[in-house]
Phi, psi and omega in degrees: 000148174221152180265151178213151179286149179203173168242129184221163175251133182273341180199176181293339182252358182273147174287154172293137184214161180300138182208171173240131181235167178262138170237143179284157169289143181300134172279184184296337181256006188264155173238127176263133188232129168279123184277126180261317178220147175222124178287158178251117181254150178299334176298328177301312181296314179303316183290314180303321183265011176055038182278350176250033186300330181287341181253312181211092181298145181274135173260132182252149001291149182246123174249102183279185176113109178225029174232080195249131171234134182198191182237134181293130179246343179197146177227152175289163187287353176249009177280127184244343187272337188227156178222165179305133179100344180294143172274126187221169177229157174223129180259226187279351183240140174240353177189166174203182180277350174067000187229345183289168178304323179295316178296319179295333179268009179064032173236063185300339180296342180255008178294133178301335180257019180300136176248114182277161192296330174215157179059033177237144180308129182271106185290346178274348178076015179295323179207169179302322178225166177290149177247138189268207194274359174282060186203170182288325186208167178209152178241125190225145173302136183308323183292347181254006181265141184241144179273132183262129176303137186284344185271356186261151175293122188294324178298322180280341178286322187311308182294345176298334184289349173227297180300322180294304184290331179296326180267328178296312189303308181293328178294316180292322181292329180291333178120195182286115181255009179302128179079355181267158180273116186238132179254147173235118181267114180097139180235070177241212181301316177283312185302320182293329175286323176301318179296314181299316181291313181301320177297316180294332178280354177088017179279163167274112192259127179235127179262133171259126178212155175269355186248105178304331181293348181269356185301312183300318180291322178300318179293322178298322182284345177129001178289146175270336184203155179231131177248127173278109191293344177274355179267102186301324181292318177297317179297317182298322182297334184254003183303136175070022187242359184260142174275324185210139176229130175259118183258111184258005187284129180261001180253166179298134179201169184275094181295331182294331177298324180277327173301324178294344178279344185283146173269191180304129180062020178287158181230142169241127182246129178272128169240346169280160184229081176298140180292326181267133178303142181264125176294132181240130178279120177300320182296329179296327179278319183297322181282101181104006177053044182276164180224150177237129182219174177230164180211140182238116182034233181186166178283172183295318181299312182287334175293320176294321177299319178297315180297319179296320178297317179298321177297319182289331184248009177055050181253127171222172175280147172283121187230156166248117183277131181230157170280157181300332182294346180257017185293323180292322175296320179297321178299318180293322177291326178299319179297332181263006183057039182261048176210142174237102353235354175219149169273142174231123184274126171281104187287351173298335180294340180293339179283344182290000000 
């Protein structure tokens, strides 16, 4: 065991504060990583404040962070993919059982034995639960480590490990969207990545937003058009014309209004997670053979494919880099949507 600096929350009402945690020595299959940047995800805030207690109660102390970019400092003697000095990433998963049908199908996020990067039972017994990326270092199973393209800004790469793969996965699974009309609902941390990917895939990209002030930024990010969703006339003009819509909204909203935007065999996929169930009109789906689905991050193989694509097309997340000492302020700003579009923590600040 070794100690490392971190920022953790002692309870649902406590601010994140400097702490010392334990990390295991690398096993034969492990990679030890010095963390350089860690993105801030809204899931971090939900978990720290135990807002998902009915689904996954938080165990304290809680060290969040699952958008990790760093440099390999040590590898186990059976590690073959990585060596000391490599630039790598770690997303929402740090282990799985490697043998179940989900793992065999490269969708480890659905493995019954999946170990998430933080607040997940630690099978190594280092601590009651796993500790995430708001820390100096992390030790991860080789199979969950990702290679980072060398040409990309590392601060902007970090959010790709969650926001990036969360939007990439459903678009790729839906099929070739080149030339098709694709909608992105919401222009936040997830939505801005959805726009960038859809544009790179060659789709006609339309952003739905309630904020007229976001129009200019949506066009800058790659949107071809912006619809103000509170404008009934604008919505009516586009009814029944979309092949695919990515819904990134995590708050309660009228899902049926967007189902009505779909054409024949169109699909709307939820990647936002509203706490309150959304009423869905059966007739809205039946008319046009439309479908509603959900998607959760992505497997390791497709996450690496996403990173490689980003390297080839120079795609990163738009970030505001902060020191770890400003994380509590960042959480409050996150609640007010006062960031364009993700925070990325410079973990060198943890040494201060």
